[in-house]
Short mmCIF file of C-alpha atoms and ligand atoms in Angstrom, two decimals:
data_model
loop_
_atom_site.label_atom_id
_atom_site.label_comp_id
_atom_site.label_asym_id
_atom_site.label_seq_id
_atom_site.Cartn_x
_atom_site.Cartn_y
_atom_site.Cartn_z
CA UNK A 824 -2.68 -4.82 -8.91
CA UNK A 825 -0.04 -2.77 -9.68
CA UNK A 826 2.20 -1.50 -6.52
CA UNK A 827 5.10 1.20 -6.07
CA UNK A 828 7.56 0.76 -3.23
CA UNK A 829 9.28 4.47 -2.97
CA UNK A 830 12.62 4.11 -1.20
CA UNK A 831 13.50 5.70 2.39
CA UNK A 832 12.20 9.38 2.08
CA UNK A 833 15.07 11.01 3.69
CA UNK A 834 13.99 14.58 5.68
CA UNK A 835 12.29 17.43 3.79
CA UNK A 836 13.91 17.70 0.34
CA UNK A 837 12.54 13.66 0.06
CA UNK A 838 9.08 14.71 1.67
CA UNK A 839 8.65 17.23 -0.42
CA UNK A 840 9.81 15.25 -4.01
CA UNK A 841 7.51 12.60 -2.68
CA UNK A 842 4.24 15.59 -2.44
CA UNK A 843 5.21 17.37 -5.73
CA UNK A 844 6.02 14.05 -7.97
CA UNK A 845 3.87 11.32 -6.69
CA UNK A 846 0.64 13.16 -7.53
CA UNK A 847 1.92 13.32 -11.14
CA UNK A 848 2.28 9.72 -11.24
CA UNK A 849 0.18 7.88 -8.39
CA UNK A 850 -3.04 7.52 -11.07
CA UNK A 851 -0.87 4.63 -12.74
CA UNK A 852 -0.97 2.11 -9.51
CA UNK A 853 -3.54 0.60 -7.38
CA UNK A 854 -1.13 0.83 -4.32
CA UNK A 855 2.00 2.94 -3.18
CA UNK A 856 4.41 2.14 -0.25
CA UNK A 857 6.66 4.21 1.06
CA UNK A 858 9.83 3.49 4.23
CA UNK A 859 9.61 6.51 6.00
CA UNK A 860 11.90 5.69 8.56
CA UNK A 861 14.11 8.99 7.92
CA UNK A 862 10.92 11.28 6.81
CA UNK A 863 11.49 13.55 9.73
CA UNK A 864 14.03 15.60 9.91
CA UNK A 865 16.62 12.08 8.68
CA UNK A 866 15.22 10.84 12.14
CA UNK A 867 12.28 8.69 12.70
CA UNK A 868 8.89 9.53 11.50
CA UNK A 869 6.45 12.24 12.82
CA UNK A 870 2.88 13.27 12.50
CA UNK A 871 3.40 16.16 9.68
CA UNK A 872 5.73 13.79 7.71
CA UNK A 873 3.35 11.20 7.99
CA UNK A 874 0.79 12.98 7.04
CA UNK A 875 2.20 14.69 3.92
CA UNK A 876 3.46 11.43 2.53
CA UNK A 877 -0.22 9.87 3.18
CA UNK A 878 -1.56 13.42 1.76
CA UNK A 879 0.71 12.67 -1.71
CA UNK A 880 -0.83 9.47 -2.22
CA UNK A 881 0.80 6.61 0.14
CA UNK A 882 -1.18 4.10 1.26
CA UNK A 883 1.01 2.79 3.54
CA UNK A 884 4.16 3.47 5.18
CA UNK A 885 6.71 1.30 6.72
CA UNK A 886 9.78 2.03 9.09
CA UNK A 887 13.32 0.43 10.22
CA UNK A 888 15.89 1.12 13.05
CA UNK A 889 15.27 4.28 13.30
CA UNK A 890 11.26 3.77 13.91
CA UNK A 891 11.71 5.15 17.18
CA UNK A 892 14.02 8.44 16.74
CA UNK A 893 11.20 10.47 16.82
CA UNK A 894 8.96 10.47 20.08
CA UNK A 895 6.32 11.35 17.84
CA UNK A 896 5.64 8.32 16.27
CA UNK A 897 4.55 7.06 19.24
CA UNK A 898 1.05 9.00 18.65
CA UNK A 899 0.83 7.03 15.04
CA UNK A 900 1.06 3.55 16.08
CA UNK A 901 -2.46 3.24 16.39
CA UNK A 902 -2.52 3.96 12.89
CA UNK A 903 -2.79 0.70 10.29
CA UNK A 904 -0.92 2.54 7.83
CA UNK A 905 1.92 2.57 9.65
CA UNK A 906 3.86 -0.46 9.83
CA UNK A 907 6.90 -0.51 12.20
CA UNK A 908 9.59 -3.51 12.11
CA UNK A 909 7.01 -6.83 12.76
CA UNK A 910 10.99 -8.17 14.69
CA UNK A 911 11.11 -5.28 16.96
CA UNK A 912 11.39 -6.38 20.98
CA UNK A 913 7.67 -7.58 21.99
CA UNK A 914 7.55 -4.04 23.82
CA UNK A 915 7.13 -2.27 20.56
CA UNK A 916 4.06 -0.57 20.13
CA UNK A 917 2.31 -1.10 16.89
CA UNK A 918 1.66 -3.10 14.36
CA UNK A 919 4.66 -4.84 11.86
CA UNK A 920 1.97 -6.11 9.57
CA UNK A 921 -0.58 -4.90 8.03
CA UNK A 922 -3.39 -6.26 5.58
CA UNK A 923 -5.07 -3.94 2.76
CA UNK A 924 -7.91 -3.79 0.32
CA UNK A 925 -7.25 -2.79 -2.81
CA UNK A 926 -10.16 -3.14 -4.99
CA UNK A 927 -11.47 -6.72 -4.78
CA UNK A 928 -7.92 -7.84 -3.89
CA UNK A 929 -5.55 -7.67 -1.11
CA UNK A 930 -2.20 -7.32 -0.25
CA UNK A 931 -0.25 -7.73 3.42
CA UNK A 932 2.58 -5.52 3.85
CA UNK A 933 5.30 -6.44 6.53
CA UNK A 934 8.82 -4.41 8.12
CA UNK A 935 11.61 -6.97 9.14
CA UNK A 936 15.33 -5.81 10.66
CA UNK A 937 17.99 -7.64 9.52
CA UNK A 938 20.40 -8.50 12.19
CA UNK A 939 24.01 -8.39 10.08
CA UNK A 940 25.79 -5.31 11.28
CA UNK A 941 22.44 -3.92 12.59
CA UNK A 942 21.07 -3.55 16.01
CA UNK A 943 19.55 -6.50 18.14
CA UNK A 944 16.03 -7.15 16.94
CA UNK A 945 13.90 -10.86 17.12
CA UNK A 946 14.49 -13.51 14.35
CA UNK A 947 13.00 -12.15 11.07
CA UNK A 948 12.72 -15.62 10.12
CA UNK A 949 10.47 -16.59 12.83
CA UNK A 950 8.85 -13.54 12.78
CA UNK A 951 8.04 -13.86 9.16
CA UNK A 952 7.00 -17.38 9.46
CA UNK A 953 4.33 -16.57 12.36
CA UNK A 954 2.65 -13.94 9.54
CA UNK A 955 2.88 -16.67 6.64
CA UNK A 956 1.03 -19.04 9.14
CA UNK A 957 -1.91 -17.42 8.72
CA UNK A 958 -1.34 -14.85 5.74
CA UNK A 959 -4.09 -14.40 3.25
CA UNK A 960 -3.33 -11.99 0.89
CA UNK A 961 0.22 -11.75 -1.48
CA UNK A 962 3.00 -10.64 1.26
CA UNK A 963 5.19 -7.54 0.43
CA UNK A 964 8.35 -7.70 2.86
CA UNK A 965 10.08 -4.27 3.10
CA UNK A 966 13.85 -5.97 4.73
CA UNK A 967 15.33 -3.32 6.16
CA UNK A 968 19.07 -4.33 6.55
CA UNK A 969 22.59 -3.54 6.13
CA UNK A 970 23.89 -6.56 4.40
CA UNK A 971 23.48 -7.74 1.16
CA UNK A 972 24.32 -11.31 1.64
CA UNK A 973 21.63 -11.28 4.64
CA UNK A 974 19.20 -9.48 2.24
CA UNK A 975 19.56 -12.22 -0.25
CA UNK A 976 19.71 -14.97 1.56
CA UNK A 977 16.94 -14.33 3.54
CA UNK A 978 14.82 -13.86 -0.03
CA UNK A 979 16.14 -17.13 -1.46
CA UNK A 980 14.83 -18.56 2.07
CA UNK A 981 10.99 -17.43 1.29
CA UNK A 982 11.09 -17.28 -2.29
CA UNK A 983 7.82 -19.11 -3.77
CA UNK A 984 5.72 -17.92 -0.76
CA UNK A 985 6.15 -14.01 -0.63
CA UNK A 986 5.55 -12.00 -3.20
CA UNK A 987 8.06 -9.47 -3.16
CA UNK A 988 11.12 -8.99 -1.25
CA UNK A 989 12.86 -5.15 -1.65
CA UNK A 990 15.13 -3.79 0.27
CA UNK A 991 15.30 -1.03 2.51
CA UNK A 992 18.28 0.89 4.65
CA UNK A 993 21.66 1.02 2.29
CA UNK A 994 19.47 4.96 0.82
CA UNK A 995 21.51 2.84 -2.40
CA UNK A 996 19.86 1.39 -5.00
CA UNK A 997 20.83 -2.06 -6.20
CA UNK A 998 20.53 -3.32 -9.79
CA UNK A 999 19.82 -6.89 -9.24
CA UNK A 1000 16.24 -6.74 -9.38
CA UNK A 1001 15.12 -10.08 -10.29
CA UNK A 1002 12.36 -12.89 -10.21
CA UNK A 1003 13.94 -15.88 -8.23
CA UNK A 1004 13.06 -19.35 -9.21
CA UNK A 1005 9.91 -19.78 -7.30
CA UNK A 1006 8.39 -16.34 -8.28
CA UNK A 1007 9.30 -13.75 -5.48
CA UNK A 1008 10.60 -10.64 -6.63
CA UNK A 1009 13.63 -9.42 -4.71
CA UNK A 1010 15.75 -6.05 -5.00
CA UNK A 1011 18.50 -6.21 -2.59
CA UNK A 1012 17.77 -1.96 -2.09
CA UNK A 1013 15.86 -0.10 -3.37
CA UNK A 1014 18.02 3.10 -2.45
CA UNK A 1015 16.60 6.87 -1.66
CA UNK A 1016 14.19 9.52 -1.92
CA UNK A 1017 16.24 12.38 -0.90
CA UNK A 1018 18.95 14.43 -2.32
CA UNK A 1019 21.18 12.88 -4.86
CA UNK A 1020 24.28 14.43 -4.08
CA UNK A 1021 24.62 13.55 -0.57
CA UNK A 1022 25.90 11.16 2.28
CA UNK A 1023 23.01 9.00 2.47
CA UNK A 1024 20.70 12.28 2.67
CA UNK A 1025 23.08 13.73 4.95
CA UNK A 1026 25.49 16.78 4.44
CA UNK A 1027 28.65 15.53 2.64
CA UNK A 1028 30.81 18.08 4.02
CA UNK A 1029 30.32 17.24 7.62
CA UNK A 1030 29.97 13.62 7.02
CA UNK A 1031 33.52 13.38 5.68
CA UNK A 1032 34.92 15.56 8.09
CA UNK A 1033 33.28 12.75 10.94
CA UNK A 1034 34.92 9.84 8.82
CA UNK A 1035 38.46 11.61 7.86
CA UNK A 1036 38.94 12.88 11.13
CA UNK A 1037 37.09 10.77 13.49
CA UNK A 1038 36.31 13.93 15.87
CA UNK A 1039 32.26 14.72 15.91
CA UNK A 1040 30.79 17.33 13.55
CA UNK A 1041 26.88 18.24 13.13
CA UNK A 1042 25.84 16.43 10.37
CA UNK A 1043 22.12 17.96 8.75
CA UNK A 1044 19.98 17.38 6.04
CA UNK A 1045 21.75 18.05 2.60
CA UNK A 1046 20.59 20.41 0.05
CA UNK A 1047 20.10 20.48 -3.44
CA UNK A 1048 19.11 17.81 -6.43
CA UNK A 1049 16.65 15.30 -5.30
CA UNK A 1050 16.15 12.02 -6.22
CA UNK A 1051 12.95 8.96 -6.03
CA UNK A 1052 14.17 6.08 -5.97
CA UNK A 1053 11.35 3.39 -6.65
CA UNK A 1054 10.36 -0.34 -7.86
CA UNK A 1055 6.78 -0.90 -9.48
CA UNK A 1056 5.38 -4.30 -9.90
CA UNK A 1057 2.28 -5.93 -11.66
CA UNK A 1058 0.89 -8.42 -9.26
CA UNK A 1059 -1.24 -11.55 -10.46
CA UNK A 1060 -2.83 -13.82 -9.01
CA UNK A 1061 -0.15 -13.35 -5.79
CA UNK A 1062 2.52 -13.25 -8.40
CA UNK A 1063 4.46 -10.67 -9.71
CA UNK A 1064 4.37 -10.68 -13.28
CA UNK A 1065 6.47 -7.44 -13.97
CA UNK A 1066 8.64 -5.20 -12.00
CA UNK A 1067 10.79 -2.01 -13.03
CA UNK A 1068 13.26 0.00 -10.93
CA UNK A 1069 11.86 4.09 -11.11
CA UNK A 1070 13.97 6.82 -10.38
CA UNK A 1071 13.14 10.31 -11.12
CA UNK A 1072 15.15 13.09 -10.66
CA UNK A 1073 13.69 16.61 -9.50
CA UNK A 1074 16.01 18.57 -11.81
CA UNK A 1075 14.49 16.38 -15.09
CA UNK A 1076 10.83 17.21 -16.99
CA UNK A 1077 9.93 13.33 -16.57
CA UNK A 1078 11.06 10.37 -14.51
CA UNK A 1079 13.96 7.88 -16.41
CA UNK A 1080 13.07 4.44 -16.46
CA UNK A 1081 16.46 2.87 -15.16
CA UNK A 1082 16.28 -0.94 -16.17
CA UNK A 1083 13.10 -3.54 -16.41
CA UNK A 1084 13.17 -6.99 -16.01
CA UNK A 1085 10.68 -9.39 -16.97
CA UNK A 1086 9.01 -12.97 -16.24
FE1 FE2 B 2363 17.62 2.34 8.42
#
């Protein structure tokens, strides 16, 4: 099976990259993930930017911190395709698991919050643990977090018994994709789908005017170049046999391969 994991589409420019590139591309996997935490508007998720990113070719979307900015996504959580953080507070509606076919094979995605500079949230550890219990299909963890340390440690932790571990949350890519000692494949981010020149997806003009000053400011959607930020991986067997970092950017023919690594 061959998956993509598209990092956080960020408003409409990353909506939009997602519905005019993925089509060109979504022929070569069995399987596409997206974190659309930030789809709508930078904020939360709701039912047209759910749609349009299922509409481009997602099979499944997951969420973070900001699962909840939108009201709207409170209409989607019926939906399996949608998979909010699985350590949200027990009042969460939702599911932060889900299970797939994908041909004769299978695949369970889960959503975790880290907890290192993040908001409170249940122990992704325990949380994680209750899926494994009774996983069975290859588990993709999308660990949405802050911290890099927490990221990585928490990988090392389950390596041998999850398939993948990426990143979500930083909107910046990481280059220490890598196959750790028991198998796993782990990206500490695997950064943005929205526009390259910008403060996480946001204006850079008002976002530096918040941080130099400290005095508020509007901060919106920022315009211009847009980039996909992606990891694609061959899974075997419940084992990832080859994974690549994408990124394409909007203002290039064809998508750049960025770095490979290899079993
Ligand atoms: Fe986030």
């Amino acid at each position: 099976m061959r998956v993509l994991f598209i990092g956080d589409v960020f408003g409409k420019p990353g909506r939009n990259l997602v519905s005019s590139h993925l089509p060109k591309i979504k022929s070569n996997f069995d399987f596409i993930i997206a974190n659309g935490e930030n789809a709508a508007g930078g904020h939360g998720i709701n039912k047209d930017s759910f749609e349009a990113l299922l509409k481009a070719g997602v099979h499944c979307i997951t969420l973070g911190n900001h699962a909840w900015d939108n009201r709207e996504v409170l209409q989607l959580t019926d939906d399996p395709r949608l998979i909010r953080p699985l350590n949200a507070y027990k009042e969460a509606p939702g599911r932060g698991s889900g299970t797939f076919t994908v041909g004769d094979e299978k695949i369970t995605v889960v959503n975790l919050l880290g907890r290192v500079f993040m908001q409170p949230c249940e122990n992704p550890y325990d949380a994680l643990e209750n899926v494994l219990e009774t996983a069975d299909a290859p588990v993709f963890v999308d660990f949405h977090a802050e911290a890099t340390s927490e990221k990585t440690c928490f990988a090392y932790h389950f390596d041998g018994r999850i398939a993948a571990c990426i990143g979500t949350h930083t909107h910046v890519a990481t280059a220490d994709t890598r196959i750790l000692p028991n198998g796993t494949l782990f990206q500490c981010d695997v950064g943005m789908t929205g526009v390259l020149h910008s403060s996480i997806g946001m204006g850079l003009e008002a976002s530096t005017y918040k941080l130099r000053t400290g005095l508020p400011m509007k901060v919106e959607v920022a315009t211009g170049a847009v980039q996909l930020s992606a990891v694609a991986f061959d899974l075997e067997h419940g084992k990832v046999t080859r994974a690549v970092r994408y990124s394409y950017l909007e203002t290039q023919e064809s998508g750049i391969y960025q770095g490979e690594v290899f079993v």
